[in-house]
């Protein structure tokens, strides 16, 4: 259903709260490309684990001796510390650390991303709490530190991206607006007010007269997904916005959102610490929600709307066991049923499309490897058939578009390698054809939208940068 979300995204630019700055990297910790160099052998663990772990440990233990051994940078740029001390950059690690300690600041790493190992560069995602932040009504903030290491020491340390406050993404910039270094680093979204609503991966549908956008991730590398539970409606005829109220549900991240003709139905996964599946239905006529309880505890599913049912398939359960059976929900009768088992293995991050007669699923990833097969499900007979082999390789994180006669696939990623090819599947003949070469670089997390004559692919990410180009 993410192709629908991509269409709505053309109406509302509700990206992550990043302004013009580079987006924060994903919560992804790659395996080092090669063994540590001889200069790194004396470190407690391999690059850059030692630097990430030791930095947080020394900082939180208030161990200045250990910190000065670890960080040899002669200048540190840190907007959060600037808010504590009134200005930045800091001349050395001592000035930086003591400013944070005076504010009661503590750091917790939520992961790192290693970039360009030959240049020794990596980014650390940090959550920070402090007495100063809490006095300003901010529970915690998420930020990214850019680092460059030489041997066991960090020779360069500074901040990149934006500071995201929990529950109120732009609160850090509004609460410390009197600090010049904070103000000059304020993202545009926090200046024009859109940052209050900024989010990524919301449920988005078109009702025939207005767009409904609900939920999503507010951004920041917090321990658990930073889920928004509010939303907005947009009427393009009047260019007016209105708010969607918050349902009486524990926070969950939408994975499937459909318009049934009367309601926005969303299903997703609770964001921790107690994981599980959740759902809700919003009626814009009454501006009210009703609770939907799924008959299973799993996440990573994809779904389609058939006209009478929402079919959900894929994903692991709490025991990480991949499931070949799905479920179907009938909103008119408020009933559930379980599907027959698929003739292919269970998976998540796969593609799903509704053809008018069948749900087509393809690709994705399993417990050990990515997948290059798929199947078609007919809800009228509760039966499956396996798809003919595709002419493209295994991949995940791939959007698809249904043209009325073909399911079109392009892009995706497999084992940190981005794909730049695609194929189209004809369910009437159970045949595939390869797409012509694309002018776009390989990517994943992009959108695919059918216009009636072309499939438009736009945006995406390739582990190093986000894209703002597209092709048809």
Tab-separated table of C-alpha atoms in Angstrom, residues 322 348 365-371 415:
chain	number	residue	atom	x	y	z
A	322	UNK	CA	8.227	-16.957	9.651
A	348	UNK	CA	9.005	-9.646	5.546
A	365	UNK	CA	13.764	-11.324	3.177
A	366	UNK	CA	13.611	-14.415	5.328
A	367	UNK	CA	15.467	-15.448	8.427
A	368	UNK	CA	18.698	-16.222	6.525
A	369	UNK	CA	18.523	-14.802	3.016
A	370	UNK	CA	16.649	-12.511	0.645
A	371	UNK	CA	13.983	-13.973	-1.620
A	415	UNK	CA	22.853	-7.526	1.425
